[in-house]
Coordinates of C-alpha atoms in Angstrom, one line a residue:
M1 CA 36.3 78.5 14.3
A2 CA 33.4 80.2 15.9
S3 CA 32.3 78.6 19.2
L4 CA 29.3 79.1 21.4
T5 CA 29.4 79.3 25.2
D6 CA 28.5 76.3 27.3
D7 CA 25.3 78.0 28.4
T8 CA 24.3 78.7 24.8
R9 CA 25.1 75.2 23.8
R10 CA 22.9 73.8 26.6
S11 CA 20.0 75.9 25.5
T12 CA 20.4 75.2 21.8
G13 CA 17.5 73.4 20.1
L14 CA 17.5 72.2 16.5
G15 CA 14.8 74.7 15.6
R16 CA 17.1 77.7 16.0
L17 CA 19.4 76.3 13.4
V18 CA 16.8 76.4 10.6
L19 CA 17.6 79.8 9.2
P20 CA 21.3 80.2 9.8
V21 CA 22.4 76.6 8.9
Y22 CA 19.7 74.4 7.4
L23 CA 18.1 76.9 5.0
P24 CA 21.4 77.8 3.2
A25 CA 22.3 74.2 3.1
A26 CA 19.0 73.3 1.5
L27 CA 19.4 76.0 -1.2
A28 CA 23.0 74.9 -1.9
M29 CA 22.0 71.2 -2.2
A30 CA 19.1 72.0 -4.4
S31 CA 21.6 73.7 -6.7
L32 CA 23.8 70.6 -6.7
G33 CA 20.8 68.4 -7.1
I34 CA 20.2 70.1 -10.4
V35 CA 23.8 70.0 -11.5
T36 CA 24.9 66.5 -10.5
P37 CA 22.5 64.3 -12.6
I38 CA 23.1 66.3 -15.8
L39 CA 26.8 67.0 -15.5
A40 CA 27.9 63.8 -17.2
L41 CA 25.1 64.0 -19.7
L42 CA 26.0 67.6 -20.6
A43 CA 29.7 66.6 -21.1
I44 CA 28.6 63.7 -23.4
D45 CA 26.3 66.1 -25.3
R46 CA 29.3 68.4 -25.8
G47 CA 31.4 65.6 -27.3
A48 CA 33.1 63.9 -24.4
A49 CA 33.4 60.1 -24.2
P50 CA 31.5 58.4 -21.4
A51 CA 34.7 57.8 -19.4
D52 CA 35.7 61.5 -19.8
A53 CA 32.2 62.5 -18.7
A54 CA 32.6 60.4 -15.6
L55 CA 35.9 62.2 -15.0
V56 CA 34.0 65.6 -15.1
V57 CA 31.8 64.4 -12.3
A58 CA 34.8 63.1 -10.4
M59 CA 36.3 66.6 -10.4
L60 CA 33.7 67.7 -7.9
S61 CA 35.1 65.1 -5.5
V62 CA 38.8 65.6 -6.4
G63 CA 38.4 69.4 -5.8
G64 CA 37.0 68.6 -2.4
F65 CA 39.9 66.3 -1.6
V66 CA 42.5 68.9 -2.7
G67 CA 40.7 71.7 -0.8
A68 CA 40.3 69.8 2.5
L69 CA 43.4 71.0 4.4
P70 CA 43.5 74.6 2.9
S71 CA 39.9 74.9 4.2
A72 CA 41.1 75.0 7.8
V73 CA 43.3 78.0 7.0
V74 CA 40.4 79.8 5.2
I75 CA 38.0 79.2 8.1
W76 CA 40.6 80.2 10.6
R77 CA 41.2 83.5 8.7
L78 CA 37.6 84.4 7.8
G79 CA 35.4 82.5 10.4
D80 CA 32.6 80.2 9.6
R81 CA 30.1 82.7 8.3
W82 CA 32.3 84.5 5.7
S83 CA 34.0 81.3 4.7
L84 CA 30.6 79.7 3.8
A85 CA 29.5 82.8 2.0
L86 CA 32.6 83.1 -0.1
A87 CA 32.7 79.4 -0.9
L88 CA 29.0 79.4 -2.0
A89 CA 29.8 82.4 -4.3
V90 CA 32.6 80.5 -5.9
E91 CA 30.3 77.5 -6.5
T92 CA 27.9 79.9 -8.2
V93 CA 30.6 81.2 -10.5
G94 CA 31.6 77.6 -11.3
I95 CA 28.0 76.7 -12.4
V96 CA 27.8 79.8 -14.6
V97 CA 31.0 78.7 -16.3
I98 CA 29.7 75.2 -16.9
A99 CA 26.6 76.6 -18.4
A100 CA 28.2 79.4 -20.5
V101 CA 31.4 77.7 -21.9
P102 CA 30.5 74.8 -24.2
S103 CA 33.8 72.9 -23.6
P104 CA 34.4 69.6 -21.7
G105 CA 37.7 71.1 -20.6
A106 CA 36.1 74.2 -19.1
M107 CA 33.6 71.9 -17.4
L108 CA 36.4 69.9 -15.9
A109 CA 38.1 73.0 -14.5
A110 CA 34.9 74.5 -13.2
A111 CA 33.8 71.3 -11.5
F112 CA 37.3 71.1 -9.8
V113 CA 36.9 74.7 -8.5
M114 CA 33.4 73.9 -7.3
G115 CA 34.9 71.0 -5.4
L116 CA 37.5 73.2 -3.7
A117 CA 34.7 75.6 -2.5
G118 CA 32.6 72.6 -1.4
A119 CA 35.4 71.5 1.0
V120 CA 35.3 74.9 2.8
V121 CA 31.5 74.7 3.0
A122 CA 31.6 71.1 4.4
V123 CA 34.2 71.8 7.1
A124 CA 32.7 75.1 8.2
R125 CA 29.2 73.7 8.6
Q126 CA 30.4 70.6 10.4
G127 CA 32.5 72.5 12.8
F128 CA 29.8 75.0 13.6
L129 CA 27.3 72.3 14.4
A130 CA 29.8 70.6 16.7
T131 CA 29.9 73.7 18.9
A132 CA 26.2 74.6 18.5
V133 CA 24.5 71.5 19.9
R134 CA 25.0 69.2 22.9
P135 CA 26.8 65.8 22.4
D136 CA 23.7 63.8 23.3
V137 CA 21.8 65.3 20.3
R138 CA 24.7 65.5 18.0
G139 CA 23.6 62.5 15.9
R140 CA 20.2 64.1 15.3
A141 CA 21.7 67.5 14.5
M142 CA 24.0 66.0 11.9
S143 CA 21.4 63.6 10.5
V144 CA 19.0 66.6 10.1
L145 CA 21.7 68.3 8.2
G146 CA 22.1 65.2 6.1
G147 CA 18.3 65.2 5.7
V148 CA 18.4 68.8 4.5
F149 CA 21.1 67.8 2.0
R150 CA 18.8 65.0 0.8
A151 CA 15.7 67.3 0.7
G152 CA 17.7 69.8 -1.3
S153 CA 18.9 67.1 -3.7
L154 CA 15.4 65.8 -4.2
V155 CA 14.0 69.2 -4.9
G156 CA 16.9 69.9 -7.3
A157 CA 16.4 66.6 -9.1
L158 CA 12.7 67.3 -9.5
V159 CA 13.3 70.8 -10.8
S160 CA 15.9 69.4 -13.1
A161 CA 13.6 66.8 -14.5
G162 CA 10.8 69.4 -15.0
I163 CA 13.1 71.9 -16.8
L164 CA 14.8 69.2 -19.0
A165 CA 11.4 68.1 -20.2
V166 CA 10.8 71.5 -21.8
A167 CA 14.2 73.2 -22.1
P168 CA 17.9 72.6 -22.7
M169 CA 20.3 71.7 -19.9
E170 CA 21.7 75.2 -19.8
W171 CA 18.4 76.5 -18.4
A172 CA 18.6 74.0 -15.6
L173 CA 22.1 75.2 -14.8
A174 CA 20.9 78.8 -14.7
T175 CA 18.4 77.8 -12.1
A176 CA 21.1 76.0 -10.1
A177 CA 23.3 79.2 -10.2
T178 CA 20.4 81.2 -8.8
L179 CA 19.9 78.8 -5.9
S180 CA 23.6 78.8 -5.1
A181 CA 23.7 82.6 -5.0
S182 CA 20.7 82.6 -2.8
A183 CA 22.4 80.3 -0.4
A184 CA 25.4 82.7 -0.2
V185 CA 23.1 85.6 0.6
A186 CA 21.1 83.6 3.2
T187 CA 24.4 82.7 4.9
C188 CA 25.3 86.4 5.2
V189 CA 21.9 87.5 6.4
F190 CA 20.9 84.9 9.0
R191 CA 23.0 84.4 12.2
L192 CA 22.5 82.6 15.5
P193 CA 21.9 84.8 18.6
D194 CA 25.2 85.5 20.4
E195 CA 27.2 84.1 17.6
P196 CA 30.7 85.6 18.0
D197 CA 32.4 87.5 15.2
A198 CA 35.4 85.8 13.5
D199 CA 37.8 88.4 14.9
T200 CA 36.8 87.6 18.5
V201 CA 37.2 83.9 18.3
R202 CA 40.3 83.4 16.2
S203 CA 43.1 81.7 18.0
G204 CA 46.3 80.0 17.0
L205 CA 45.9 77.5 14.2
T206 CA 47.0 73.9 15.1
L207 CA 47.4 71.7 12.0
W208 CA 48.3 68.4 13.8
Q209 CA 48.0 66.8 17.2
R210 CA 49.0 63.5 18.6
G211 CA 46.2 61.0 18.1
F212 CA 45.0 62.4 14.7
G213 CA 46.8 59.6 12.8
R214 CA 45.1 56.7 14.6
A215 CA 41.7 58.2 14.2
F216 CA 42.2 58.8 10.5
L217 CA 43.6 55.3 9.9
T218 CA 40.7 53.6 11.7
L219 CA 37.4 55.6 11.6
G220 CA 38.7 57.8 8.8
V221 CA 39.2 54.9 6.5
G222 CA 35.7 53.7 7.3
G223 CA 34.3 57.1 6.5
A224 CA 36.3 57.2 3.3
L225 CA 34.7 53.9 2.2
V226 CA 31.2 55.3 2.9
M227 CA 32.0 58.4 0.9
L228 CA 33.4 56.3 -1.9
V229 CA 30.2 54.3 -2.3
R230 CA 28.0 57.5 -2.1
A231 CA 30.0 59.4 -4.7
S232 CA 30.2 56.5 -7.0
R233 CA 26.4 56.4 -7.1
D234 CA 26.4 59.9 -8.6
A235 CA 28.5 58.7 -11.6
L236 CA 27.1 55.2 -11.9
L237 CA 23.3 55.9 -12.1
P238 CA 23.5 58.4 -15.0
L239 CA 26.0 56.2 -16.9
W240 CA 23.8 53.1 -16.4
G241 CA 20.8 55.1 -17.5
H242 CA 22.7 56.2 -20.6
E243 CA 23.7 52.6 -21.3
L244 CA 20.1 51.5 -21.0
G245 CA 19.0 54.3 -23.4
I246 CA 16.6 56.1 -21.0
T247 CA 16.1 59.8 -21.4
E248 CA 17.8 62.6 -19.5
S249 CA 14.6 63.5 -17.8
Q250 CA 14.1 59.9 -16.7
V251 CA 17.7 59.9 -15.3
S252 CA 16.8 63.0 -13.2
L253 CA 13.6 61.3 -12.1
L254 CA 15.6 58.2 -11.0
F255 CA 17.8 60.5 -8.8
A256 CA 14.6 62.1 -7.4
V257 CA 13.1 58.7 -6.4
S258 CA 16.4 57.7 -4.7
S259 CA 16.6 61.0 -2.9
A260 CA 13.0 60.7 -1.8
V261 CA 13.8 57.4 0.0
D262 CA 16.9 59.1 1.5
L263 CA 14.6 61.8 2.9
C264 CA 12.3 59.4 4.7
L265 CA 15.1 58.0 6.8
F266 CA 17.4 60.8 7.9
Y267 CA 15.9 61.5 11.3
V268 CA 15.6 57.8 12.0
A269 CA 19.3 57.5 11.4
G270 CA 20.0 60.3 13.9
V271 CA 17.8 58.7 16.6
V272 CA 19.5 55.3 16.0
M273 CA 23.0 56.9 16.3
D274 CA 22.2 58.8 19.5
R275 CA 20.4 55.8 21.2
F276 CA 22.2 52.7 19.9
G277 CA 25.6 54.0 18.6
R278 CA 27.0 55.0 15.3
R279 CA 27.6 51.4 14.2
A280 CA 23.9 50.5 14.4
A281 CA 23.2 52.9 11.6
V282 CA 26.2 53.0 9.3
V283 CA 27.0 49.3 9.0
P284 CA 23.5 48.3 7.7
A285 CA 23.7 51.3 5.4
M286 CA 26.9 50.0 3.8
L287 CA 25.5 46.5 3.5
V288 CA 22.5 47.7 1.6
M289 CA 24.4 50.1 -0.7
G290 CA 27.0 47.5 -1.4
T291 CA 24.4 44.8 -2.3
A292 CA 22.5 47.3 -4.5
L293 CA 25.5 48.0 -6.6
L294 CA 26.5 44.4 -6.8
V295 CA 23.1 43.5 -8.4
L296 CA 22.8 46.6 -10.6
P297 CA 24.1 44.8 -13.8
A298 CA 21.7 41.8 -13.1
G299 CA 18.7 43.6 -14.7
S300 CA 17.8 46.0 -17.4
G301 CA 15.3 48.7 -18.1
L302 CA 14.0 51.7 -16.1
P303 CA 12.0 49.5 -13.6
W304 CA 15.2 47.7 -12.5
A305 CA 17.2 50.9 -12.4
L306 CA 14.4 52.3 -10.1
V307 CA 14.7 49.3 -7.8
V308 CA 18.4 49.8 -7.4
G309 CA 17.9 53.5 -7.0
V310 CA 15.5 52.8 -4.1
L311 CA 18.0 50.4 -2.4
L312 CA 20.8 53.0 -2.8
G313 CA 18.5 55.6 -1.3
L314 CA 17.7 53.3 1.6
G315 CA 21.3 52.8 2.4
N316 CA 22.2 56.4 2.0
G317 CA 19.3 57.5 4.2
L318 CA 20.4 55.1 7.0
S319 CA 23.9 56.6 6.9
S320 CA 22.6 60.2 7.0
G321 CA 25.0 62.4 9.0
A322 CA 27.1 59.4 10.0
V323 CA 30.4 60.5 8.5
M324 CA 30.0 64.0 9.9
T325 CA 29.1 62.7 13.3
M326 CA 32.0 60.2 13.5
G327 CA 34.4 63.1 12.6
V328 CA 33.0 65.4 15.3
D329 CA 33.1 62.5 17.8
A330 CA 36.8 62.0 17.3
A331 CA 37.7 65.7 17.1
P332 CA 39.6 67.2 20.1
E333 CA 38.0 70.4 21.4
G334 CA 41.1 72.5 21.1
A335 CA 42.0 71.5 17.5
R336 CA 38.6 70.9 15.9
P337 CA 39.1 73.0 12.7
A338 CA 42.3 71.2 11.9
F339 CA 41.0 67.8 12.7
L340 CA 37.9 68.2 10.7
A341 CA 39.9 69.5 7.8
G342 CA 42.1 66.4 8.0
W343 CA 38.9 64.3 8.4
R344 CA 37.6 65.9 5.2
L345 CA 40.9 65.1 3.5
V346 CA 40.8 61.4 4.5
T347 CA 37.1 60.9 3.7
G348 CA 37.6 63.0 0.6
I349 CA 40.0 60.4 -0.6
G350 CA 37.1 58.0 -0.8
Q351 CA 34.8 60.6 -2.2
S352 CA 37.2 61.5 -5.1
A353 CA 38.4 57.9 -5.6
G354 CA 34.9 56.5 -6.2
P355 CA 34.0 58.5 -9.4
V356 CA 37.7 58.2 -10.6
A357 CA 37.5 54.5 -10.1
V358 CA 34.2 54.4 -12.0
A359 CA 35.7 56.3 -14.8
G360 CA 38.8 54.0 -15.0
I361 CA 36.8 50.8 -14.9
V362 CA 34.2 52.0 -17.4
G363 CA 37.1 52.9 -19.7
L364 CA 38.7 49.5 -19.3
A365 CA 35.7 47.3 -19.0
S366 CA 32.0 48.4 -18.5
V367 CA 29.6 50.2 -16.3
G368 CA 28.4 46.9 -14.9
A369 CA 32.0 46.0 -13.9
A370 CA 32.4 49.3 -12.2
A371 CA 29.1 48.8 -10.2
V372 CA 30.3 45.3 -9.0
S373 CA 33.7 46.6 -8.0
I374 CA 32.3 49.5 -5.9
G375 CA 29.6 47.3 -4.4
T376 CA 32.3 44.9 -3.2
L377 CA 34.1 47.8 -1.5
G378 CA 30.8 48.7 0.1
L379 CA 30.7 45.3 1.8
V380 CA 34.3 45.6 2.8
G381 CA 33.5 49.0 4.4
A382 CA 30.6 47.5 6.4
G383 CA 33.0 45.0 8.0
W384 CA 35.6 47.7 8.7
L385 CA 33.2 50.0 10.4
W386 CA 31.7 47.1 12.4
Y387 CA 35.1 46.4 13.8
W388 CA 36.2 49.9 14.6
L389 CA 33.0 51.5 15.8
S390 CA 32.0 50.9 19.4
T391 CA 28.5 49.4 20.0
R392 CA 27.9 51.9 22.8
R393 CA 26.7 55.4 22.0
T394 CA 29.7 57.3 20.7
T395 CA 30.3 60.8 21.8
K396 CA 33.5 62.8 21.8
G397 CA 36.3 60.8 23.4
D398 CA 34.8 57.4 22.6
A399 CA 36.3 57.2 19.1
P400 CA 39.7 55.5 18.8

């Protein structure tokens, strides 16, 4: 994993991260912002049942879960920069396959491969930011990255809604592939000053250290519950929209409204984490998201879906960067790539379990039952994180 010198870290401001980190992240998330709202709808359009369509969405998270630990090896061998570029290129190919091969089975496989690549992208970006900024601004750096994710998702959802109003879903996917390829190119072109080459920073790869287990079983479980609720939203909102009979363009607009609320709160979340502790941001976020999902089946029609989408966006915005920040807080300096890969694995359990649980519950019962179940887990997660997160400002070494 590339690391910067202590002097460079002290002089690092968030502005210098715009081109090498935040721009590629925005392009990549705009691509996913186009793909995510229409993936289940495209699968249904190609003949899949609603439960199978939810499973296609779940493959993005399942791939991320399976690829978590191997991502540490990829990053160790290639370094942050080339790992990111390669993974983004793989995501581009996956989108092209989804657009070009009209088969739910091909969509399932392509989404899984995209998830594998996404694991490499997530761990490499998280580890790089851990070394590029000071601990006292870590929450803001991570929350800005989370805000970039949300901005990209919002732009992608708006682009998707506009394209779907006048063209087939395959056109939207072609746009997504172009954005993903652009992110790969930007990753190769833009570098931080004094950023070391992969060959000069590679050291022995440590896959496990004492203390990993306790961190994963306490904070990691809390992070997994946060990711479970977030990932479930991506499957629940389109399926609920389909059940209500609203159009594909309106579903994309629903995602856009939710993402816009996210975007308004990301920096606030970072300031709260840095000044008042991680718990002050993430616990209220889980309470809001859990409650929103619990009340989702209580209403009908697009206006009610918009209300729930706004609440989910509020909770998601309050938790911007929180899972990444908690992972970096707990990561030991000498084994950060391995720890973050393990953190990705643990939190990926929640990220992959959420849509899979939604698919299973929808198949056995209904979309409403799935929303209530996930909402309950959101409230459980709020209590878990309240217990395990310290009330003081958490920097590296404070985590259990």
